Structure formats: structure tokens, C-alpha cells
Short mmCIF file of C-alpha atoms and ligand atoms in Angstrom, two decimals:
data_model
loop_
_atom_site.label_atom_id
_atom_site.label_comp_id
_atom_site.label_asym_id
_atom_site.label_seq_id
_atom_site.Cartn_x
_atom_site.Cartn_y
_atom_site.Cartn_z
CA MET A 1 -24.04 -20.32 1.76
CA SER A 2 -21.32 -21.36 -0.65
CA HIS A 3 -20.99 -25.00 -1.68
CA SER A 4 -17.45 -25.12 -0.27
CA THR A 5 -17.07 -27.38 2.70
CA GLY A 6 -14.90 -26.26 5.58
CA PRO A 7 -12.63 -25.70 7.22
CA PHE A 8 -11.83 -22.12 6.19
CA ILE A 9 -9.36 -19.29 6.68
CA ALA A 10 -10.51 -15.68 7.21
CA ALA A 11 -8.53 -12.62 6.17
CA ILE A 12 -9.03 -9.03 7.29
CA ASP A 13 -7.80 -6.31 4.90
CA GLN A 14 -7.70 -2.94 6.64
CA GLY A 15 -7.20 -0.76 3.50
CA THR A 16 -6.95 2.97 2.82
CA THR A 17 -10.55 3.42 1.71
CA SER A 18 -12.26 0.45 3.31
CA SER A 19 -11.93 -2.55 5.59
CA ARG A 20 -12.98 -5.94 4.35
CA CYS A 21 -13.11 -9.51 5.55
CA ILE A 22 -12.99 -12.48 3.17
CA VAL A 23 -13.47 -16.15 3.98
CA PHE A 24 -11.47 -18.57 1.78
CA ASP A 25 -11.67 -22.34 1.31
CA ARG A 26 -8.75 -24.72 0.85
CA ASP A 27 -8.63 -24.09 -2.93
CA GLY A 28 -8.16 -20.37 -2.31
CA ARG A 29 -11.73 -19.67 -3.50
CA ILE A 30 -13.78 -16.85 -2.00
CA VAL A 31 -16.65 -18.12 0.16
CA ALA A 32 -17.91 -14.79 1.53
CA VAL A 33 -16.95 -11.10 1.56
CA ASP A 34 -18.01 -8.13 3.64
CA GLN A 35 -16.66 -4.60 3.25
CA LYS A 36 -17.17 -1.13 4.72
CA GLU A 37 -15.69 2.25 3.78
CA HIS A 38 -14.44 4.72 6.38
CA GLU A 39 -14.21 8.49 6.35
CA GLN A 40 -11.27 10.23 4.66
CA ILE A 41 -10.43 13.31 6.73
CA PHE A 42 -8.58 16.18 4.99
CA PRO A 43 -7.98 18.87 7.66
CA LYS A 44 -5.59 20.95 5.50
CA PRO A 45 -4.06 20.72 2.00
CA GLY A 46 -1.76 17.69 1.98
CA TRP A 47 -3.02 16.31 5.33
CA VAL A 48 -4.92 12.98 5.39
CA GLU A 49 -6.28 11.33 8.53
CA HIS A 50 -8.40 8.33 9.55
CA ASP A 51 -10.35 7.78 12.75
CA ALA A 52 -8.77 4.58 14.13
CA THR A 53 -11.78 3.96 16.38
CA GLU A 54 -14.13 4.03 13.37
CA ILE A 55 -11.76 1.62 11.61
CA TRP A 56 -11.79 -0.84 14.53
CA THR A 57 -15.63 -0.69 14.66
CA ASN A 58 -15.75 -1.36 10.90
CA VAL A 59 -13.32 -4.28 11.21
CA GLN A 60 -15.58 -5.90 13.82
CA GLU A 61 -18.63 -5.34 11.59
CA VAL A 62 -17.08 -6.79 8.42
CA VAL A 63 -15.77 -9.82 10.30
CA ALA A 64 -19.27 -10.47 11.67
CA GLY A 65 -20.74 -9.79 8.21
CA ALA A 66 -18.46 -12.20 6.34
CA ILE A 67 -18.92 -14.99 8.89
CA ALA A 68 -22.71 -14.53 8.75
CA LYS A 69 -22.74 -14.56 4.92
CA ALA A 70 -20.63 -17.74 4.90
CA GLU A 71 -23.09 -19.27 7.42
CA ILE A 72 -20.24 -20.65 9.50
CA THR A 73 -18.99 -20.29 13.07
CA ALA A 74 -15.61 -19.77 14.70
CA ALA A 75 -15.23 -23.56 14.91
CA ASP A 76 -15.03 -23.70 11.08
CA VAL A 77 -12.25 -21.08 10.88
CA LYS A 78 -8.75 -22.45 11.41
CA ALA A 79 -7.01 -19.06 11.50
CA VAL A 80 -7.43 -15.38 10.74
CA GLY A 81 -4.81 -13.37 8.84
CA ILE A 82 -4.33 -9.60 8.83
CA THR A 83 -3.26 -7.34 5.99
CA ASN A 84 -3.33 -3.59 6.00
CA GLN A 85 -2.66 -0.22 4.44
CA ARG A 86 0.98 0.34 5.38
CA GLU A 87 2.73 3.29 7.10
CA THR A 88 -0.53 4.78 8.46
CA THR A 89 0.30 5.54 12.07
CA VAL A 90 -1.75 5.49 15.24
CA LEU A 91 -0.68 6.12 18.83
CA TRP A 92 -3.01 5.04 21.59
CA ASP A 93 -3.31 4.89 25.37
CA LYS A 94 -2.81 1.29 26.47
CA ASN A 95 -4.98 1.77 29.58
CA THR A 96 -8.06 3.16 27.85
CA GLY A 97 -7.51 1.73 24.36
CA LEU A 98 -8.29 5.18 22.91
CA PRO A 99 -6.22 6.74 20.10
CA VAL A 100 -4.56 10.00 21.18
CA HIS A 101 -5.16 11.60 17.75
CA ASN A 102 -6.55 10.59 14.36
CA ALA A 103 -4.23 8.19 12.52
CA LEU A 104 -1.85 9.95 10.10
CA VAL A 105 -2.34 8.28 6.72
CA TRP A 106 0.52 7.23 4.43
CA GLN A 107 -0.48 9.93 1.90
CA ASP A 108 -0.19 12.73 4.50
CA THR A 109 2.59 15.23 3.72
CA ARG A 110 2.76 17.17 7.02
CA THR A 111 6.19 15.74 7.88
CA ASP A 112 7.89 17.19 4.74
CA ALA A 113 9.74 19.88 6.68
CA LEU A 114 10.75 17.38 9.38
CA CYS A 115 12.16 15.00 6.75
CA LYS A 116 14.15 17.83 5.18
CA GLU A 117 15.55 18.72 8.61
CA LEU A 118 16.50 15.08 9.32
CA GLY A 119 18.21 14.96 5.92
CA ARG A 120 20.28 18.02 6.81
CA ASN A 121 21.12 16.91 10.37
CA VAL A 122 21.47 13.15 10.05
CA GLY A 123 21.88 12.59 6.31
CA GLN A 124 19.78 10.81 3.66
CA ASP A 125 22.28 8.01 3.16
CA ARG A 126 22.22 6.82 6.75
CA PHE A 127 18.45 6.16 6.67
CA ARG A 128 18.58 4.53 3.25
CA ARG A 129 21.51 2.26 4.21
CA GLU A 130 19.93 0.95 7.42
CA THR A 131 16.22 0.99 6.56
CA GLY A 132 16.15 0.69 2.73
CA LEU A 133 13.98 3.83 2.53
CA PRO A 134 14.55 7.41 1.36
CA LEU A 135 13.63 10.15 3.84
CA ALA A 136 10.03 10.96 2.91
CA SER A 137 6.79 11.94 4.62
CA TYR A 138 5.34 8.58 3.39
CA PHE A 139 6.85 6.50 6.22
CA ALA A 140 5.62 5.87 9.77
CA GLY A 141 8.62 7.02 11.87
CA PRO A 142 8.33 10.72 10.99
CA LYS A 143 4.56 10.52 11.55
CA ALA A 144 5.09 9.14 15.09
CA ARG A 145 7.61 11.91 15.77
CA TRP A 146 5.09 14.53 14.56
CA LEU A 147 2.43 13.19 16.95
CA LEU A 148 4.88 13.08 19.88
CA ASP A 149 5.90 16.68 19.16
CA ASN A 150 2.45 18.09 18.47
CA VAL A 151 -0.11 16.38 20.72
CA GLU A 152 0.08 18.18 24.02
CA GLY A 153 1.63 16.14 26.82
CA LEU A 154 2.05 13.06 24.61
CA ARG A 155 5.82 12.72 24.90
CA GLU A 156 5.54 12.72 28.71
CA ARG A 157 2.76 10.10 28.59
CA ALA A 158 4.92 8.00 26.25
CA GLU A 159 7.88 8.29 28.60
CA ALA A 160 5.62 7.22 31.49
CA GLY A 161 4.87 3.99 29.56
CA ASP A 162 1.21 4.69 28.78
CA ILE A 163 1.39 5.00 24.99
CA LEU A 164 1.66 2.38 22.27
CA PHE A 165 2.63 2.94 18.63
CA GLY A 166 1.27 0.92 15.76
CA THR A 167 0.67 0.67 12.06
CA MET A 168 -2.83 -0.64 11.34
CA ASP A 169 -1.80 -4.30 11.69
CA SER A 170 -0.70 -3.66 15.30
CA TRP A 171 -3.84 -1.67 16.07
CA VAL A 172 -6.15 -4.39 14.71
CA ILE A 173 -4.24 -7.29 16.32
CA TRP A 174 -4.04 -5.53 19.72
CA ASN A 175 -7.80 -4.94 19.66
CA LEU A 176 -8.66 -8.42 18.34
CA THR A 177 -6.63 -10.11 21.05
CA GLY A 178 -8.21 -8.21 23.95
CA GLY A 179 -7.16 -4.54 23.74
CA ALA A 180 -6.61 -2.98 27.17
CA GLN A 181 -7.44 -6.43 28.65
CA GLY A 182 -4.26 -8.20 27.57
CA GLY A 183 -4.06 -7.48 23.82
CA VAL A 184 -0.74 -8.45 22.22
CA HIS A 185 1.37 -5.57 20.88
CA VAL A 186 3.12 -6.95 17.79
CA THR A 187 3.86 -6.12 14.17
CA ASP A 188 5.41 -8.18 11.39
CA VAL A 189 8.66 -7.61 9.51
CA THR A 190 6.92 -6.28 6.38
CA ASN A 191 5.02 -3.59 8.25
CA ALA A 192 8.03 -2.79 10.43
CA SER A 193 10.10 -2.32 7.27
CA ARG A 194 7.87 0.68 6.39
CA THR A 195 8.44 2.58 9.64
CA MET A 196 11.99 3.82 8.87
CA LEU A 197 12.84 2.56 12.35
CA MET A 198 13.69 -1.08 11.57
CA ASN A 199 17.14 -2.18 10.47
CA LEU A 200 16.61 -4.08 7.23
CA HIS A 201 19.60 -6.34 7.86
CA THR A 202 18.91 -7.39 11.48
CA LEU A 203 15.08 -7.09 11.26
CA GLU A 204 15.11 -5.39 14.66
CA TRP A 205 14.34 -1.83 15.74
CA ASP A 206 17.46 0.26 15.15
CA PRO A 207 18.07 2.18 18.40
CA LYS A 208 20.30 4.79 16.76
CA ILE A 209 17.85 5.52 13.97
CA ALA A 210 14.99 5.69 16.51
CA GLU A 211 17.04 8.09 18.62
CA SER A 212 17.72 10.40 15.68
CA MET A 213 14.01 10.27 14.84
CA GLU A 214 13.27 11.02 18.56
CA VAL A 215 10.86 8.09 18.83
CA PRO A 216 11.28 6.09 22.09
CA THR A 217 11.68 2.37 21.29
CA ASP A 218 9.57 1.46 24.37
CA ILE A 219 6.38 2.42 22.54
CA LEU A 220 7.14 0.16 19.55
CA PRO A 221 5.57 -3.30 19.09
CA GLU A 222 7.52 -6.55 19.08
CA ILE A 223 8.60 -7.50 15.55
CA LYS A 224 7.44 -11.00 14.53
CA SER A 225 7.51 -13.03 11.32
CA SER A 226 4.62 -12.65 8.84
CA ALA A 227 3.24 -16.15 9.52
CA GLU A 228 2.98 -17.41 13.09
CA VAL A 229 0.34 -17.46 15.82
CA TYR A 230 0.53 -14.08 17.61
CA GLY A 231 -2.45 -14.73 19.91
CA HIS A 232 -6.15 -15.63 19.79
CA VAL A 233 -9.26 -13.56 19.10
CA LYS A 234 -10.74 -12.60 22.48
CA GLU A 235 -14.37 -11.79 21.66
CA GLY A 236 -16.98 -11.76 18.90
CA VAL A 237 -17.81 -14.23 16.15
CA LEU A 238 -14.19 -15.39 15.81
CA ALA A 239 -13.54 -15.80 19.56
CA GLY A 240 -10.77 -18.34 20.14
CA VAL A 241 -9.47 -18.37 16.52
CA PRO A 242 -5.68 -17.99 16.18
CA VAL A 243 -4.45 -14.69 14.68
CA ALA A 244 -1.76 -16.20 12.50
CA SER A 245 -0.47 -13.73 9.91
CA ALA A 246 0.27 -10.08 9.28
CA LEU A 247 1.59 -8.57 6.06
CA GLY A 248 1.49 -5.07 4.64
CA ASP A 249 -1.12 -5.13 1.86
CA GLN A 250 1.37 -4.90 -1.00
CA GLN A 251 3.51 -7.70 0.38
CA ALA A 252 0.33 -9.72 0.92
CA ALA A 253 -0.56 -9.22 -2.76
CA LEU A 254 2.94 -10.40 -3.74
CA PHE A 255 2.28 -13.52 -1.66
CA GLY A 256 -1.29 -13.94 -2.97
CA GLN A 257 0.01 -13.71 -6.56
CA THR A 258 2.39 -16.55 -5.57
CA CYS A 259 5.48 -14.54 -6.57
CA PHE A 260 7.67 -16.91 -4.53
CA ALA A 261 10.64 -17.04 -6.93
CA GLU A 262 13.34 -14.42 -7.29
CA GLY A 263 12.52 -12.07 -10.21
CA GLU A 264 8.71 -12.59 -9.99
CA ALA A 265 6.75 -9.34 -9.67
CA LYS A 266 3.22 -7.99 -9.30
CA SER A 267 1.59 -4.58 -9.47
CA THR A 268 -1.53 -3.71 -7.43
CA TYR A 269 -3.90 -0.96 -8.66
CA GLY A 270 -5.90 0.45 -5.74
CA THR A 271 -5.86 3.91 -4.11
CA GLY A 272 -2.19 4.00 -5.08
CA THR A 273 -0.18 1.52 -7.10
CA PHE A 274 2.65 -0.59 -5.82
CA MET A 275 4.88 -2.88 -7.83
CA LEU A 276 6.98 -5.37 -5.89
CA MET A 277 9.63 -7.74 -7.20
CA ASN A 278 10.84 -10.71 -5.16
CA THR A 279 14.65 -10.45 -4.80
CA GLY A 280 15.09 -13.63 -2.71
CA ASP A 281 17.51 -13.35 0.20
CA LYS A 282 19.26 -10.36 -1.40
CA VAL A 283 18.95 -6.83 -0.02
CA ILE A 284 19.33 -4.92 -3.31
CA ASN A 285 20.20 -1.25 -2.92
CA SER A 286 18.29 0.77 -5.47
CA TYR A 287 20.05 3.42 -7.51
CA SER A 288 16.89 4.21 -9.47
CA GLY A 289 14.51 5.49 -6.79
CA LEU A 290 12.96 2.19 -5.70
CA LEU A 291 12.56 1.08 -2.08
CA THR A 292 14.21 -1.96 -0.56
CA THR A 293 11.73 -3.71 1.69
CA VAL A 294 10.89 -7.06 3.29
CA GLY A 295 8.68 -9.21 1.01
CA TYR A 296 7.69 -11.74 3.67
CA LYS A 297 9.06 -14.05 6.33
CA ILE A 298 7.36 -17.36 7.03
CA GLY A 299 7.90 -18.44 10.65
CA ASP A 300 11.53 -19.40 11.25
CA GLN A 301 12.46 -19.38 7.55
CA LYS A 302 14.86 -16.80 6.12
CA PRO A 303 13.30 -13.47 5.12
CA VAL A 304 12.54 -12.80 1.47
CA TYR A 305 13.30 -9.26 0.34
CA ALA A 306 11.72 -7.16 -2.40
CA LEU A 307 12.29 -4.07 -4.50
CA GLU A 308 9.29 -1.77 -4.58
CA GLY A 309 8.08 1.01 -6.85
CA SER A 310 5.44 2.99 -4.94
CA ILE A 311 3.01 5.35 -6.72
CA ALA A 312 0.97 7.50 -4.35
CA VAL A 313 -1.98 8.45 -6.55
CA THR A 314 -3.74 6.21 -9.10
CA GLY A 315 -7.25 5.01 -8.08
CA SER A 316 -7.51 8.03 -5.77
CA LEU A 317 -7.25 10.27 -8.86
CA VAL A 318 -10.34 8.53 -10.23
CA GLN A 319 -12.04 9.12 -6.85
CA TRP A 320 -11.02 12.79 -7.04
CA MET A 321 -12.58 13.08 -10.53
CA ARG A 322 -15.77 11.57 -9.07
CA ASP A 323 -15.98 13.26 -5.65
CA GLN A 324 -14.19 16.60 -5.97
CA MET A 325 -14.72 17.37 -9.69
CA GLY A 326 -18.08 15.62 -10.17
CA MET A 327 -17.03 14.65 -13.73
CA ILE A 328 -18.19 11.03 -13.26
CA LYS A 329 -20.75 9.40 -10.95
CA THR A 330 -18.98 6.08 -10.43
CA ALA A 331 -15.32 5.04 -10.76
CA ALA A 332 -16.26 2.64 -13.59
CA GLU A 333 -17.75 5.53 -15.62
CA ILE A 334 -14.29 6.88 -16.31
CA GLU A 335 -13.79 4.12 -18.87
CA THR A 336 -16.93 5.05 -20.87
CA LEU A 337 -15.99 8.74 -20.76
CA ALA A 338 -12.39 8.06 -21.84
CA LEU A 339 -13.55 5.77 -24.66
CA SER A 340 -15.72 8.57 -26.11
CA VAL A 341 -12.53 10.13 -27.55
CA GLU A 342 -9.62 8.67 -29.54
CA ASP A 343 -6.76 10.04 -27.42
CA ASN A 344 -5.79 12.50 -24.67
CA GLY A 345 -6.14 15.56 -26.96
CA GLY A 346 -2.61 16.60 -25.94
CA ALA A 347 -3.31 16.68 -22.16
CA TYR A 348 -1.09 15.00 -19.55
CA PHE A 349 -2.13 14.79 -15.87
CA VAL A 350 0.61 14.37 -13.25
CA PRO A 351 -1.27 13.62 -10.00
CA ALA A 352 1.48 14.67 -7.56
CA PHE A 353 -1.09 15.30 -4.81
CA SER A 354 1.26 13.89 -2.13
CA GLY A 355 4.44 14.95 -3.92
CA LEU A 356 5.98 12.37 -6.25
CA PHE A 357 6.91 8.96 -4.87
CA ALA A 358 9.03 6.48 -6.89
CA PRO A 359 11.25 6.96 -8.73
CA TYR A 360 11.56 10.70 -7.88
CA TRP A 361 10.80 11.10 -4.14
CA ARG A 362 10.06 14.81 -4.59
CA SER A 363 7.87 16.12 -1.79
CA ASP A 364 7.98 19.58 -3.41
CA ALA A 365 5.93 18.41 -6.41
CA ARG A 366 2.17 19.05 -6.73
CA GLY A 367 -0.39 18.04 -9.33
CA VAL A 368 -0.40 19.58 -12.82
CA ILE A 369 -2.36 19.15 -16.04
CA ALA A 370 -0.02 20.06 -18.90
CA GLY A 371 -0.70 20.57 -22.61
CA LEU A 372 -4.12 22.23 -22.22
CA THR A 373 -5.72 24.00 -25.19
CA ARG A 374 -9.33 25.04 -25.94
CA TYR A 375 -9.66 21.67 -27.73
CA VAL A 376 -9.45 19.61 -24.52
CA THR A 377 -12.72 18.21 -23.10
CA LYS A 378 -13.44 16.33 -19.90
CA ALA A 379 -13.26 13.10 -21.93
CA HIS A 380 -9.63 13.90 -22.83
CA ILE A 381 -8.94 14.56 -19.14
CA ALA A 382 -10.49 11.16 -18.31
CA ARG A 383 -8.03 9.57 -20.73
CA ALA A 384 -5.14 11.55 -19.25
CA VAL A 385 -6.21 10.31 -15.78
CA LEU A 386 -6.02 6.66 -16.87
CA GLU A 387 -2.79 7.25 -18.79
CA ALA A 388 -1.22 8.77 -15.66
CA THR A 389 -1.50 5.37 -13.95
CA ALA A 390 0.04 3.60 -16.95
CA TRP A 391 2.92 6.09 -17.40
CA GLN A 392 3.75 6.01 -13.71
CA THR A 393 3.93 2.21 -13.96
CA ARG A 394 6.24 2.52 -16.98
CA GLU A 395 8.63 4.67 -14.91
CA ILE A 396 8.68 1.94 -12.26
CA THR A 397 9.25 -0.93 -14.69
CA ASP A 398 12.18 1.02 -16.20
CA ALA A 399 13.68 1.46 -12.71
CA MET A 400 13.13 -2.24 -11.84
CA THR A 401 14.95 -3.32 -14.99
CA LYS A 402 17.87 -0.98 -14.20
CA ASP A 403 18.21 -2.13 -10.58
CA SER A 404 17.60 -5.86 -10.97
CA GLY A 405 18.85 -6.46 -14.51
CA VAL A 406 15.63 -8.48 -15.07
CA GLU A 407 13.62 -7.54 -18.22
CA LEU A 408 9.88 -7.60 -17.55
CA ALA A 409 8.46 -10.74 -19.20
CA ALA A 410 4.88 -10.07 -18.08
CA LEU A 411 3.16 -7.92 -15.46
CA LYS A 412 0.88 -9.73 -12.98
CA VAL A 413 -1.78 -7.23 -11.89
CA ASP A 414 -4.58 -7.03 -9.31
CA GLY A 415 -6.66 -4.47 -7.38
CA GLY A 416 -9.85 -2.47 -8.00
CA MET A 417 -8.61 -0.58 -11.08
CA THR A 418 -7.89 -3.78 -13.02
CA SER A 419 -11.59 -4.07 -13.87
CA ASN A 420 -10.94 -1.19 -16.30
CA ASN A 421 -10.16 -2.81 -19.69
CA LEU A 422 -9.04 0.41 -21.36
CA LEU A 423 -6.56 0.99 -18.53
CA MET A 424 -5.22 -2.56 -18.77
CA GLN A 425 -4.72 -2.23 -22.57
CA THR A 426 -3.04 1.17 -22.11
CA LEU A 427 -0.80 -0.34 -19.46
CA SER A 428 0.29 -3.15 -21.75
CA ASP A 429 0.96 -0.59 -24.52
CA PHE A 430 3.01 1.72 -22.30
CA VAL A 431 5.14 -0.92 -20.52
CA ASP A 432 5.40 -2.93 -23.76
CA ALA A 433 4.74 -6.29 -22.08
CA PRO A 434 1.76 -8.59 -21.55
CA VAL A 435 -0.46 -7.72 -18.57
CA VAL A 436 -2.00 -10.72 -16.79
CA ARG A 437 -4.84 -10.78 -14.22
CA PRO A 438 -5.53 -13.86 -12.05
CA MET A 439 -8.96 -15.41 -11.30
CA VAL A 440 -8.90 -14.24 -7.69
CA ALA A 441 -8.33 -10.47 -8.02
CA GLU A 442 -8.52 -10.17 -4.20
CA THR A 443 -4.87 -11.15 -3.93
CA THR A 444 -4.24 -8.98 -0.86
CA CYS A 445 -6.67 -10.91 1.34
CA LEU A 446 -5.64 -14.15 -0.34
CA GLY A 447 -1.98 -13.52 0.57
CA ALA A 448 -2.88 -12.90 4.22
CA ALA A 449 -5.04 -16.04 4.22
CA TYR A 450 -2.22 -18.08 2.65
CA ALA A 451 0.29 -16.91 5.27
CA ALA A 452 -2.15 -17.63 8.13
CA GLY A 453 -2.97 -21.04 6.62
CA LEU A 454 0.72 -21.94 6.36
CA ALA A 455 1.24 -20.93 10.00
CA VAL A 456 -1.41 -23.37 11.25
CA GLY A 457 -0.70 -26.19 8.77
CA PHE A 458 -3.90 -25.62 6.72
CA TRP A 459 -1.69 -25.62 3.60
CA PRO A 460 1.53 -27.67 3.70
CA ASP A 461 3.86 -25.36 1.72
CA THR A 462 4.06 -22.69 -0.96
CA ASP A 463 3.95 -25.30 -3.78
CA ALA A 464 0.39 -26.15 -2.73
CA LEU A 465 -0.49 -22.43 -3.08
CA ARG A 466 1.01 -22.06 -6.56
CA ALA A 467 -1.45 -24.67 -7.83
CA ASN A 468 -4.33 -22.27 -6.96
CA TRP A 469 -3.12 -19.43 -9.28
CA ARG A 470 -5.14 -19.29 -12.52
CA ARG A 471 -5.06 -16.70 -15.31
CA ALA A 472 -8.37 -14.90 -15.94
CA ALA A 473 -7.42 -12.27 -18.54
CA GLU A 474 -4.45 -11.05 -20.55
CA TRP A 475 -3.72 -7.90 -22.61
CA THR A 476 -0.83 -7.65 -25.10
CA PRO A 477 0.89 -4.53 -26.50
CA ARG A 478 -0.66 -2.99 -29.62
CA MET A 479 0.93 0.48 -29.73
CA PRO A 480 3.63 1.27 -32.32
CA ALA A 481 7.01 1.85 -30.62
CA GLU A 482 7.47 5.27 -32.23
CA GLN A 483 4.14 6.53 -30.79
CA ARG A 484 4.95 5.13 -27.35
CA ASP A 485 8.34 6.85 -27.27
CA ARG A 486 6.90 10.20 -28.41
CA GLU A 487 4.13 10.14 -25.80
CA TYR A 488 6.50 9.00 -23.04
CA LYS A 489 8.66 12.05 -23.76
CA ASN A 490 5.61 14.28 -23.32
CA TRP A 491 4.78 12.57 -20.03
CA LEU A 492 8.32 13.15 -18.73
CA LYS A 493 8.08 16.84 -19.71
CA ALA A 494 4.84 17.12 -17.73
CA VAL A 495 6.47 15.43 -14.71
CA GLU A 496 9.24 18.03 -14.75
CA ARG A 497 6.64 20.78 -14.63
CA SER A 498 5.09 19.35 -11.44
CA MET A 499 8.34 19.64 -9.48
CA GLY A 500 9.49 22.52 -7.27
CA TRP A 501 6.00 23.88 -6.55
CA ILE A 502 6.34 23.77 -2.74
CA ASP A 503 9.20 25.79 -1.34
CA ASP A 504 10.65 25.59 2.19
CA GLU A 505 8.31 28.26 3.47
CA ASP A 506 5.19 26.40 2.23
CA ALA A 507 6.52 23.13 3.67
CA SER A 508 6.90 24.47 7.19
N1 LIG B 601 -13.46 0.70 -13.26
C1 LIG B 601 -12.57 1.46 -12.65
N2 LIG B 601 -11.74 2.28 -13.35
C2 LIG B 601 -10.79 3.02 -12.73
N3 LIG B 601 -10.61 3.03 -11.40
C3 LIG B 601 -11.38 2.24 -10.65
C4 LIG B 601 -12.40 1.41 -11.23
N4 LIG B 601 -13.01 0.73 -10.22
C5 LIG B 601 -12.40 1.11 -9.07
N5 LIG B 601 -11.43 2.02 -9.33
C6 LIG B 601 -10.53 2.66 -8.34
O1 LIG B 601 -9.90 1.61 -7.61
C7 LIG B 601 -9.78 1.97 -6.23
C8 LIG B 601 -10.36 0.86 -5.36
O2 LIG B 601 -9.58 -0.29 -5.52
P1 LIG B 601 -9.22 -1.18 -4.24
O3 LIG B 601 -8.32 -2.26 -4.75
O4 LIG B 601 -10.48 -1.56 -3.58
O5 LIG B 601 -8.44 -0.08 -3.40
P2 LIG B 601 -7.83 -0.03 -1.91
O6 LIG B 601 -7.45 -1.43 -1.54
O7 LIG B 601 -6.66 0.89 -2.07
O8 LIG B 601 -8.88 0.57 -1.02
C9 LIG B 601 -10.50 3.28 -6.04
O9 LIG B 601 -9.53 4.30 -5.87
C10 LIG B 601 -11.29 3.50 -7.33
O10 LIG B 601 -11.30 4.86 -7.71
O1 LIG B 602 -4.75 0.44 1.08
P1 LIG B 602 -4.09 0.49 -0.24
O2 LIG B 602 -4.41 -0.68 -1.11
O3 LIG B 602 -4.31 1.80 -0.90
O4 LIG B 602 -2.49 0.39 -0.01
C1 LIG B 602 -1.79 1.40 0.58
C2 LIG B 602 -0.32 1.05 0.73
O5 LIG B 602 -0.11 0.00 1.62
C3 LIG B 602 0.47 2.26 1.14
O6 LIG B 602 1.83 1.93 1.25
#
């Protein structure tokens, strides 16, 4: 049992590789954590699925685990907040509560051909203008369309009113609040902004966009703010506790890093990497390959928008080195291996496993290692793997500066990869700015807890939250500018070589 005295806020983070539950006290300190990984299912090259039933079982287990470790009961928990991997799409039968198919994960590329077809028939610009997003297999709308077109009889069942659509926030909230016995079917504006079906200006489902995507709006959840009471937990250790926030995990990290002022930004290093900059009440159209998205919306307050640079593959490349290549035994070992050599030996690794996301949005790209010679060892590859994360971030910070006109003063970071000191130093060198990590690196859960706490009056306002942010570590640039520029040019050459690998025939 921690020495914190209650009451507490619980947060559930349904992430890409695991689900976790964290209990926080009023100072934003962690009281207890429980976490469980779920299976990654790869049925074909480029396809990635999750079993939504396994995920719901894991969520129940980690909630019970965290509450037991904290040695508290539901009476001590004032609210529970939800945060989640975004875009991952599940359709389920509202009568049985059973998913109709595995969830299609955000990294899944099976809707490439569909996105190309929509681009030809409806036009790229239309989607970008209304939803803030480029047409890409990343987003939820095309995934829902694929399921409706490919699961036998599903469209008819949807038309009969038996099917519900959700990103993982909706799935978890529906189940928490009673499932087939009266569960509430809701999502929040941040998650809805990743479906390609919500109008970014009205914050409502866009019937014309949904029609062109051939997704019936009847199956979609009600769009709510990110911080309000959606319902109450029906059963289990948190029975009766209000479910009071939902935010996509990257928006939750923005909130947890207390980036409440326009121009403040954070970058989260997990399975992928996502940099978000608060742009206040402005919907900024990107001309540099960034996404325009909703940052958060607290109850009745005005929405706060954000610019986002999304990188599909960063921590998952380290996992690939461990699980598929067997070059390391643990993710942390990559640092020791990379430190056994001075540099990358001339090798550059572009991990375009799901195509390239920001700033390119090229679904025809696939992974390449460029610059190989007999000299290159697995230690050089380990360095190239870490450098890939740092160079991809550099591309995003360049795009952010172009679109917002704001020069990066410092980069606030969080996520599992930030425990890697070599990576953090490389990052500071490549983006040429200080990199700062806060005390509570679990900013995703913290952001969801903050939003839930605000909704129930546990914290009075965002100023009270700012006081909780404390710096734990900082790295400053050490690389000579001439070396940085030379190596960046090599990186950009390698990126070019990853493009155009998949042609139309492969995509279909
Ligand atoms: N020391 C490390 N060096 C490099 N990568 C790491 C290290 N520790 C963890 N990772 C990577 O970080 C990711 C886990 O971070 P986490 O924030 O938990 O991810 P997510 O929320 O996406 O599940 C994994 O992809 C793992 O490979
Ligand atoms: O679960 P994470 O941390 O990999 O985040 C995934 C993102 O939300 C995808 O958009």
C-alpha cells in the first residue's frame, strides 16, 4: 500500500501492445499499476489484428490488479478515465456483445487499395478539408468499410440495427457500463477525430463523408467531450464509479504533459511516435504532411485543436529486432548493443513497415536498410534502428515549424523508449533542441486521470494540474551542425529508396 491517502482517480490505458490501469493520488503521483500484454495477430504481410474479447478480459484483470495493489475499494475512487490506442476498429453485435471479427489495428494496411479508390472517386482534398486527415489506411473509417464489405452478411446486420462500431474507447466504455445490458455507446471528440468520419469544424459525424465511405451513421457512437460523466461502471471492483473521461492516447499524453498553452508540444515514444502541438482554438491546415486533430475538449468548454506528426514504427522496430530477428533479448539491450560501436557504420534503416506516415503519407513505401557494406555489424544496425526514431522525429519538427511558424524551444518527451539514454541524446542532437522528460513518464494515463478528475471536481482547473509537472531529466545537443546536416541528407536519401515498392497490383 502506498502512503498516499485517498481519494484517488483510476485511469485505464488500452494501448497497442498492452492494457494497463494506474491509480493516481491528488498530486498526480502513481499509487499502483497493473499491466497485461495482448496478442499481436499478423494474418498476412501488412495486416495487424487484435482480439477485442481478449483486450476486454485484460482490461478487467488490470483494473482488478491495480485496485488490489493499491489496497483500496471502489469507494476510494472518485472517477475512472479511459485512454486508448487510436483508430483501431472493432464492430460488434449489440445483442450478444461479441465482436464480429478481430479488431483492425491502426498499423494495418489492408485498406490501401480502398483509400486509393476513394481518392480517385471522391478526391483527397474533400476528406482533408472536412476531417483534417489525408486518405490513408491508418484511420478508422476505411477499416469499418472493409469489415462491412468483407465479413459475410455484416452490412445487412448493420442495416437491421444489430451492429455497433467503436474505437477502443467505445468498446471499453460500452463493456464497463454494462455491455449488452444497457452499456452506453459513446466516443469522445479526440477519438472521433481519427475516424475520418467526423467533421473537424462541427465536431459531429459528417453524413456526406460517411456516405462516400459507405459507413452507415446509425452504427456510430454518440460524440461527447473528453471530460464528462458518460455513465457508471456496472460490475467488478469499480462498480458504481463514474466513467468520466476518454481521450486518444496521444491527446491524453498532451494533456498529461500539461501542454495547455498554444505552441506547447510533446512527443510520445511507444510502439509508434506521435508529436502533438497545441494550436488553441485554431484549426490549422497543414501544408507539410501533418494531421489536424482535436487536442481535447473539457465539458462545455471550447475545443482545443492540435497539429500532429504521426510516425508508425519506432518502438515496434525494437520489438521486431527482438522478436523477429532475435538480435537482442530485451528492448533495453538495444542500447548496450548500439553503444558497442561509435556510429552506424554507414547504415540507415527506414522502417516503413506500414508505409510511411507523416510527413509523407506514402502507403507504397516498405522498409529498407540502405548503405550496407561488409563492414556493417548487428551493432551498427542497432544504432541505425535508434537513429531511425530520431530522424523521423526531426522530419516532424521541421514540418511543425513550417506549419505553425513556432521554432522548437524544447521537446517534452514520454513513453517506453525514453528510458533509452542513447536515444534521448541522439534525439537532442538530431532535432538540435533540448529534450526534457517529466517525473511521471506515464503521461498517457495521467492525462486521462486529469480529465476524469476535472469532470468530477477532484481537481479545480488546469492550473492545479500544471503545478504537478516536474522535470526528471534533460539532454542537450552535442553534435556539430555540419555532421548533423551530412547525416540528415543520407537519411533523406534512404527514405527516397523506401518509396514506390508496392504497386497497384500488390495493393489490391
Ligand atoms: N530501453 C528501450 N530502448 C528502446 N526501446 C524501448 C526500450 N524500452 C522499451 N522500448 C520500446 O518501447 C515500446 C513500449 O513503450 P510503451 O510506451 O509501453 O508503448 P505502447 O504504449 O505503445 O504500448 C516497445 O515498442 C519497446 O520496444
Ligand atoms: O498504443 P500506442 O501508444 O502505440 O499509440 C498508438 C496511437 O494511438 C496510434 O494512433
